[in-house]
Short mmCIF file of C-alpha atoms and ligand atoms in Angstrom, two decimals:
data_model
loop_
_atom_site.label_atom_id
_atom_site.label_comp_id
_atom_site.label_asym_id
_atom_site.label_seq_id
_atom_site.Cartn_x
_atom_site.Cartn_y
_atom_site.Cartn_z
CA UNK A 1 -98.03 40.80 17.02
CA UNK A 2 -94.78 39.43 18.61
CA UNK A 3 -93.09 41.22 20.74
CA UNK A 4 -90.58 43.62 20.48
CA UNK A 5 -87.13 42.41 22.56
CA UNK A 6 -84.63 44.95 23.57
CA UNK A 7 -82.94 46.71 20.50
CA UNK A 8 -79.29 45.68 20.51
CA UNK A 9 -80.69 41.91 20.87
CA UNK A 10 -82.90 41.70 18.34
CA UNK A 11 -79.60 43.22 16.09
CA UNK A 12 -77.69 39.89 17.34
CA UNK A 13 -77.08 36.46 16.28
CA UNK A 14 -77.18 33.62 18.61
CA UNK A 15 -74.51 31.92 19.40
CA UNK A 16 -73.92 28.71 16.16
CA UNK A 17 -71.28 25.52 16.15
CA UNK A 18 -73.67 22.42 13.64
CA UNK A 19 -74.05 19.40 15.35
CA UNK A 20 -73.82 17.33 12.61
CA UNK A 21 -74.93 13.66 13.05
CA UNK A 22 -70.48 12.44 10.67
CA UNK A 23 -68.14 10.01 12.33
CA UNK A 24 -64.97 11.85 13.45
CA UNK A 25 -65.98 15.58 14.71
CA UNK A 26 -63.28 17.65 16.43
CA UNK A 27 -66.07 20.36 16.16
CA UNK A 28 -66.26 21.69 19.51
CA UNK A 29 -62.51 20.87 21.54
CA UNK A 30 -64.55 17.95 23.99
CA UNK A 31 -62.62 14.82 24.81
CA UNK A 32 -62.79 12.60 21.70
CA UNK A 33 -63.37 9.42 25.39
CA UNK A 34 -65.64 9.13 27.34
CA UNK A 35 -63.89 9.35 31.78
CA UNK A 36 -63.09 5.69 32.89
CA UNK A 37 -66.32 3.01 33.54
CA UNK A 38 -65.40 3.67 37.71
CA UNK A 39 -66.50 7.35 37.15
CA UNK A 40 -69.91 6.06 35.68
CA UNK A 41 -69.49 3.00 38.10
CA UNK A 42 -69.37 5.77 40.80
CA UNK A 43 -72.16 8.32 38.86
CA UNK A 44 -74.16 5.39 38.82
CA UNK A 45 -74.17 4.73 42.41
CA UNK A 46 -73.95 9.05 43.22
CA UNK A 47 -77.58 8.79 42.35
CA UNK A 48 -79.20 6.91 44.48
CA UNK A 49 -77.59 9.07 47.89
CA UNK A 50 -79.43 12.51 45.59
CA UNK A 51 -81.38 14.22 47.76
CA UNK A 52 -84.49 14.96 45.54
CA UNK A 53 -86.53 16.28 46.94
CA UNK A 54 -85.22 18.05 48.45
CA UNK A 55 -82.37 21.56 47.06
CA UNK A 56 -79.62 21.15 46.58
CA UNK A 57 -76.59 22.42 49.24
CA UNK A 58 -76.57 26.13 47.87
CA UNK A 59 -73.20 26.75 48.58
CA UNK A 60 -71.68 23.55 46.48
CA UNK A 61 -70.06 23.62 50.13
CA UNK A 62 -68.57 19.96 50.19
CA UNK A 63 -67.46 20.57 45.86
CA UNK A 64 -65.78 23.84 46.53
CA UNK A 65 -64.06 22.10 48.93
CA UNK A 66 -62.54 19.28 47.38
CA UNK A 67 -62.42 21.77 44.00
CA UNK A 68 -60.53 24.29 46.37
CA UNK A 69 -58.34 21.60 48.10
CA UNK A 70 -57.21 20.71 44.55
CA UNK A 71 -55.18 24.44 43.83
CA UNK A 72 -54.67 24.58 47.06
CA UNK A 73 -57.13 27.41 47.77
CA UNK A 74 -59.96 28.01 50.42
CA UNK A 75 -63.24 27.41 49.77
CA UNK A 76 -63.92 30.64 50.00
CA UNK A 77 -62.20 31.27 47.38
CA UNK A 78 -64.03 29.22 43.82
CA UNK A 79 -67.07 30.00 42.13
CA UNK A 80 -68.85 26.97 40.25
CA UNK A 81 -71.17 27.07 38.38
CA UNK A 82 -73.18 25.61 35.58
CA UNK A 83 -70.36 25.21 32.62
CA UNK A 84 -67.69 28.21 32.88
CA UNK A 85 -70.20 29.75 30.62
CA UNK A 86 -72.12 30.33 33.35
CA UNK A 87 -69.08 31.45 35.60
CA UNK A 88 -68.23 34.27 33.33
CA UNK A 89 -72.15 35.64 32.61
CA UNK A 90 -71.85 35.69 36.76
CA UNK A 91 -68.94 38.05 35.82
CA UNK A 92 -70.29 40.55 34.11
CA UNK A 93 -73.64 40.43 35.62
CA UNK A 94 -72.02 41.26 39.20
CA UNK A 95 -68.83 43.38 37.16
CA UNK A 96 -69.64 44.69 33.91
CA UNK A 97 -74.16 46.00 33.03
CA UNK A 98 -74.27 49.53 31.50
CA UNK A 99 -71.31 52.22 31.61
CA UNK A 100 -69.30 49.40 31.75
CA UNK A 101 -66.51 47.85 29.12
CA UNK A 102 -65.00 44.27 28.43
CA UNK A 103 -61.83 44.37 27.52
CA UNK A 104 -61.29 40.68 25.03
CA UNK A 105 -58.24 40.11 22.16
CA UNK A 106 -59.49 39.67 19.55
CA UNK A 107 -59.39 36.54 18.31
CA UNK A 108 -60.32 34.25 20.76
CA UNK A 109 -62.81 33.13 21.93
CA UNK A 110 -66.38 34.76 20.95
CA UNK A 111 -68.85 33.94 24.39
CA UNK A 112 -66.39 37.48 25.86
CA UNK A 113 -67.43 39.53 24.34
CA UNK A 114 -70.66 37.85 22.97
CA UNK A 115 -72.43 37.54 26.72
CA UNK A 116 -70.69 41.06 27.46
CA UNK A 117 -72.31 43.03 24.71
CA UNK A 118 -75.94 40.45 26.82
CA UNK A 119 -75.24 41.52 29.87
CA UNK A 120 -74.50 45.08 28.78
CA UNK A 121 -71.27 45.56 28.66
CA UNK A 122 -69.46 47.73 25.86
CA UNK A 123 -66.66 45.89 24.36
CA UNK A 124 -63.11 47.46 23.50
CA UNK A 125 -61.27 45.30 21.36
CA UNK A 126 -58.02 45.07 21.41
CA UNK A 127 -56.09 42.80 18.89
CA UNK A 128 -53.11 40.32 18.35
CA UNK A 129 -49.76 39.84 16.40
CA UNK A 130 -50.27 38.04 12.52
CA UNK A 131 -48.77 35.69 15.42
CA UNK A 132 -51.45 35.80 17.61
CA UNK A 133 -49.55 36.98 20.09
CA UNK A 134 -50.05 39.92 22.31
CA UNK A 135 -48.08 42.98 22.37
CA UNK A 136 -47.82 43.42 25.92
CA UNK A 137 -47.51 47.12 25.48
CA UNK A 138 -50.72 47.78 23.19
CA UNK A 139 -52.72 46.01 25.51
CA UNK A 140 -52.07 47.63 28.57
CA UNK A 141 -52.13 50.35 26.94
CA UNK A 142 -55.24 50.27 26.20
CA UNK A 143 -56.72 48.98 29.23
CA UNK A 144 -55.05 52.02 30.97
CA UNK A 145 -56.86 54.60 28.58
CA UNK A 146 -60.34 52.59 28.55
CA UNK A 147 -60.46 51.47 31.99
CA UNK A 148 -62.33 48.86 31.49
CA UNK A 149 -64.59 47.22 34.57
CA UNK A 150 -62.76 43.82 32.75
CA UNK A 151 -59.70 42.70 30.86
CA UNK A 152 -60.36 38.67 28.86
CA UNK A 153 -57.82 37.24 28.15
CA UNK A 154 -58.04 33.18 27.37
CA UNK A 155 -54.64 31.18 27.73
CA UNK A 156 -54.25 28.95 26.04
CA UNK A 157 -56.60 30.63 23.85
CA UNK A 158 -59.23 30.11 21.41
CA UNK A 159 -58.57 29.97 18.32
CA UNK A 160 -55.20 30.80 18.15
CA UNK A 161 -54.24 27.74 20.56
CA UNK A 162 -51.32 30.43 22.31
CA UNK A 163 -49.88 30.31 25.70
CA UNK A 164 -49.47 33.71 27.02
CA UNK A 165 -45.71 34.03 28.87
CA UNK A 166 -46.73 34.60 33.00
CA UNK A 167 -44.87 38.34 31.83
CA UNK A 168 -47.06 38.95 29.34
CA UNK A 169 -50.50 38.21 32.38
CA UNK A 170 -48.64 39.58 35.21
CA UNK A 171 -48.79 42.52 32.48
CA UNK A 172 -52.17 42.44 32.11
CA UNK A 173 -52.69 41.83 35.10
CA UNK A 174 -50.76 44.77 36.62
CA UNK A 175 -52.22 47.59 34.55
CA UNK A 176 -56.14 46.42 34.85
CA UNK A 177 -55.17 46.44 38.87
CA UNK A 178 -54.33 50.53 38.41
CA UNK A 179 -57.38 51.00 36.69
CA UNK A 180 -59.00 49.44 39.60
CA UNK A 181 -60.81 46.33 36.85
CA UNK A 182 -60.13 42.55 37.23
CA UNK A 183 -58.27 40.41 34.78
CA UNK A 184 -60.23 36.98 34.23
CA UNK A 185 -57.93 34.93 33.35
CA UNK A 186 -59.92 31.17 30.64
CA UNK A 187 -58.17 28.52 31.66
CA UNK A 188 -60.61 26.13 29.97
CA UNK A 189 -57.48 24.81 27.84
CA UNK A 190 -55.15 24.96 30.97
CA UNK A 191 -54.23 21.51 32.13
CA UNK A 192 -53.02 20.49 27.79
CA UNK A 193 -50.27 24.03 28.97
CA UNK A 194 -46.63 23.95 30.59
CA UNK A 195 -48.35 27.18 32.43
CA UNK A 196 -50.93 28.59 34.10
CA UNK A 197 -52.61 32.46 36.40
CA UNK A 198 -53.59 30.17 39.14
CA UNK A 199 -50.48 31.18 41.69
CA UNK A 200 -51.35 35.00 41.27
CA UNK A 201 -54.54 34.60 43.05
CA UNK A 202 -54.20 35.73 46.07
CA UNK A 203 -57.45 37.90 48.24
CA UNK A 204 -55.95 41.33 47.42
CA UNK A 205 -55.12 40.70 43.58
CA UNK A 206 -56.83 41.87 41.48
CA UNK A 207 -57.36 38.27 39.44
CA UNK A 208 -59.64 35.93 38.57
CA UNK A 209 -59.02 32.78 36.38
CA UNK A 210 -61.51 30.24 34.79
CA UNK A 211 -61.38 26.54 34.62
CA UNK A 212 -63.82 23.71 33.58
CA UNK A 213 -64.36 20.10 33.49
CA UNK A 214 -65.91 19.83 29.98
CA UNK A 215 -62.66 19.41 28.85
CA UNK A 216 -59.68 17.70 30.35
CA UNK A 217 -62.48 16.06 31.75
CA UNK A 218 -64.26 14.84 29.02
CA UNK A 219 -67.48 16.21 30.80
CA UNK A 220 -68.43 18.48 28.71
CA UNK A 221 -72.18 17.00 29.04
CA UNK A 222 -72.66 17.65 32.18
CA UNK A 223 -71.96 21.78 32.28
CA UNK A 224 -69.73 21.46 35.28
CA UNK A 225 -67.29 24.85 35.55
CA UNK A 226 -65.01 27.63 38.88
CA UNK A 227 -63.45 31.05 38.63
CA UNK A 228 -60.31 31.08 41.51
CA UNK A 229 -60.48 33.70 42.84
CA UNK A 230 -60.49 36.56 45.35
CA UNK A 231 -62.69 36.26 48.19
CA UNK A 232 -64.44 38.99 47.73
CA UNK A 233 -64.97 38.83 43.78
CA UNK A 234 -66.64 35.04 44.84
CA UNK A 235 -69.41 36.93 47.45
CA UNK A 236 -69.96 38.86 44.44
CA UNK A 237 -71.21 36.10 42.66
CA UNK A 238 -73.12 34.98 44.48
CA UNK A 239 -75.69 37.65 44.61
CA UNK A 240 -76.09 37.44 40.36
CA UNK A 241 -76.48 33.57 40.69
CA UNK A 242 -79.97 32.06 40.50
CA UNK A 243 -80.38 30.29 44.32
CA UNK A 244 -79.67 26.37 44.06
CA UNK A 245 -77.59 26.71 40.37
CA UNK A 246 -75.30 24.15 41.03
CA UNK A 247 -78.19 20.81 40.52
CA UNK A 248 -77.61 18.06 43.32
CA UNK A 249 -76.44 15.44 40.42
CA UNK A 250 -73.99 18.04 38.67
CA UNK A 251 -72.65 18.92 42.33
CA UNK A 252 -72.19 14.51 43.47
CA UNK A 253 -70.60 14.12 39.72
CA UNK A 254 -68.40 16.71 40.10
CA UNK A 255 -67.31 14.90 43.26
CA UNK A 256 -66.67 11.58 42.25
CA UNK A 257 -64.45 13.27 39.30
CA UNK A 258 -62.08 14.08 41.72
CA UNK A 259 -61.49 10.58 42.48
CA UNK A 260 -60.39 10.94 39.14
CA UNK A 261 -57.46 12.94 39.19
CA UNK A 262 -54.45 10.15 37.79
CA UNK A 263 -57.12 8.99 35.25
CA UNK A 264 -57.23 12.75 33.86
CA UNK A 265 -53.80 12.99 33.48
CA UNK A 266 -52.48 10.39 31.48
CA UNK A 267 -55.39 11.18 29.50
CA UNK A 268 -54.47 14.52 28.88
CA UNK A 269 -50.42 13.24 28.44
CA UNK A 270 -51.84 11.67 25.83
CA UNK A 271 -53.85 13.73 24.10
CA UNK A 272 -50.75 16.34 24.65
CA UNK A 273 -48.65 13.75 23.10
CA UNK A 274 -50.80 13.36 19.39
CA UNK A 275 -51.70 17.66 19.12
CA UNK A 276 -48.04 17.31 18.80
CA UNK A 277 -47.69 14.54 16.24
CA UNK A 278 -51.64 15.48 14.58
CA UNK A 279 -49.17 19.28 13.67
CA UNK A 280 -46.16 17.69 12.97
CA UNK A 281 -48.47 15.52 10.17
CA UNK A 282 -50.23 19.19 9.71
CA UNK A 283 -46.48 21.00 9.21
CA UNK A 284 -46.24 18.70 6.22
CA UNK A 285 -49.45 19.47 4.31
CA UNK A 286 -50.24 23.11 2.01
CA UNK A 287 -51.82 24.13 5.09
CA UNK A 288 -49.26 27.02 7.49
CA UNK A 289 -50.54 25.86 11.50
CA UNK A 290 -49.24 27.91 13.83
CA UNK A 291 -48.59 25.86 17.85
CA UNK A 292 -51.17 24.88 19.99
CA UNK A 293 -51.12 24.91 23.95
CA UNK A 294 -53.79 22.92 23.79
CA UNK A 295 -56.13 20.09 23.15
CA UNK A 296 -56.51 21.72 19.63
CA UNK A 297 -54.61 23.23 16.26
CA UNK A 298 -55.16 26.02 13.71
CA UNK A 299 -54.64 25.92 10.64
CA UNK A 300 -55.01 27.14 6.92
CA UNK A 301 -55.05 25.73 3.85
CA UNK A 302 -52.77 27.65 1.29
CA UNK A 303 -54.51 26.87 -1.42
CA UNK A 304 -58.04 26.96 -0.72
CA UNK A 305 -61.16 27.83 0.96
CA UNK A 306 -61.51 27.14 3.99
CA UNK A 307 -65.67 27.24 3.57
CA UNK A 308 -64.54 25.21 0.80
CA UNK A 309 -61.94 22.09 2.55
CA UNK A 310 -64.47 22.57 5.56
CA UNK A 311 -67.72 21.07 3.40
CA UNK A 312 -65.05 18.47 1.71
CA UNK A 313 -64.29 17.19 5.28
CA UNK A 314 -67.87 16.97 5.89
CA UNK A 315 -68.74 15.08 2.83
CA UNK A 316 -66.17 12.59 4.56
CA UNK A 317 -67.44 12.10 7.20
CA UNK A 318 -65.38 14.95 8.94
CA UNK A 319 -66.82 17.54 11.62
CA UNK A 320 -63.86 20.40 12.61
CA UNK A 321 -64.78 24.13 13.17
CA UNK A 322 -64.81 26.58 10.07
CA UNK A 323 -63.25 30.13 11.64
CA UNK A 324 -62.95 32.27 8.48
CA UNK A 325 -66.07 34.56 9.60
CA UNK A 326 -63.73 35.20 13.06
CA UNK A 327 -62.59 38.59 13.30
CA UNK A 328 -59.34 38.05 11.64
CA UNK A 329 -58.97 33.86 11.38
CA UNK A 330 -59.93 34.53 7.17
CA UNK A 331 -59.50 31.19 5.86
CA UNK A 332 -58.81 29.12 8.67
CA UNK A 333 -60.05 25.86 10.69
CA UNK A 334 -59.68 24.86 13.38
CA UNK A 335 -58.86 21.02 14.55
CA UNK A 336 -59.59 19.16 17.75
CA UNK A 337 -57.03 16.82 18.75
CA UNK A 338 -59.00 13.68 18.58
CA UNK A 339 -57.94 9.52 19.59
CA UNK A 340 -54.47 9.27 16.35
CA UNK A 341 -57.52 7.67 14.68
CA UNK A 342 -59.77 9.64 14.53
CA UNK A 343 -56.99 12.34 13.61
CA UNK A 344 -55.95 9.91 10.96
CA UNK A 345 -59.21 10.14 9.53
CA UNK A 346 -58.92 13.53 8.98
CA UNK A 347 -55.28 14.08 7.65
CA UNK A 348 -56.21 11.03 5.18
CA UNK A 349 -58.92 13.15 4.19
CA UNK A 350 -57.30 16.38 4.55
CA UNK A 351 -54.41 15.05 1.74
CA UNK A 352 -57.19 13.88 -0.40
CA UNK A 353 -58.44 17.22 -1.02
CA UNK A 354 -55.19 19.67 -0.91
CA UNK A 355 -54.02 16.79 -3.08
C1 PLP B 1 -64.88 25.67 25.74
C2 PLP B 1 -64.89 26.71 27.08
C3 PLP B 1 -65.11 27.18 27.73
C4 PLP B 1 -66.55 27.12 28.25
O1 PLP B 1 -67.16 25.96 28.57
P1 PLP B 1 -68.10 25.75 30.28
O2 PLP B 1 -69.37 26.87 29.32
O3 PLP B 1 -67.52 25.46 30.50
O4 PLP B 1 -68.46 24.36 28.67
C5 PLP B 1 -64.82 28.24 28.26
N1 PLP B 1 -63.81 29.36 28.01
C6 PLP B 1 -62.62 29.02 26.78
C7 PLP B 1 -62.04 29.90 25.85
C8 PLP B 1 -63.56 27.19 25.89
O5 PLP B 1 -63.04 27.03 24.99
#
């Protein structure tokens, strides 16, 4: 006989993102290029000095110190984990839970509400306007009335690409602070955007910023992310993370990557230029396109269903993300910026399909 899980888990759908074998993969916002060859060589060398028979440095002290130096904070203000998803989960384990709530502004990154539910945290949904921007007055009113333990603000927002102006971030921070809550700015795509909330972080302010190696650093395969926030938040996160959760090889790889900041910046610049070209070209097709500050673009075919266009792209070996079943994204597809060749293939396929 099967054993019953928690009722709320039994009713839940898992996190699904189809991984199909196609020539052009533009569905999960990864980097189209691997890290530089010199990085791969340096990782190979670092592998040889890993002390395999011992548990890794539980504090990940060196990695945190280097990340801290990069952002002008102290190592005590950095928490690193297996992808920023694990960072978010730890945040909800420490600050969410039964009797507490988390606020999200839909449509946004599905994992925020998903992880909230898994940790027994009630989810409160605010909404964005038709152009996916936030109306700060409404958002502040929601925070004031619900008093969420954690408010998630994804900027640039996945899947719309919307970048929140600094004034909106500080408005939400004021509202969260006034109710004793924490503001979490998910900046998985910050490097592709014009500004960041990092400068708001200090030990007196209830704001945390999450970052990841998965997108900018072309290291989705490594599963490494981190949070910058007040020391007192980091101390609580360390209590809920599993002991030794960051393996020794990952710590070494994360350090090696930080030796290649210039190369990574060059890639980010190239992707931003390519994003702007892709957005312009999409603008010439019968699709709605929203401005993006990330490495992806959200679009909606005007006269054709999203599922149909998605399938016809797959038939042409191009995979994008069908977002049409997500809240408020009826008819929408999200396209990751690829190499110019990949994007040209997407554009040619779309021209054919939408003709
Ligand atoms: C991709 C993504 C993450 C990512 O994750 P990792 O677990 O670090 O790979 C976090 N937040 C948003 C909004 C994302 O799109």
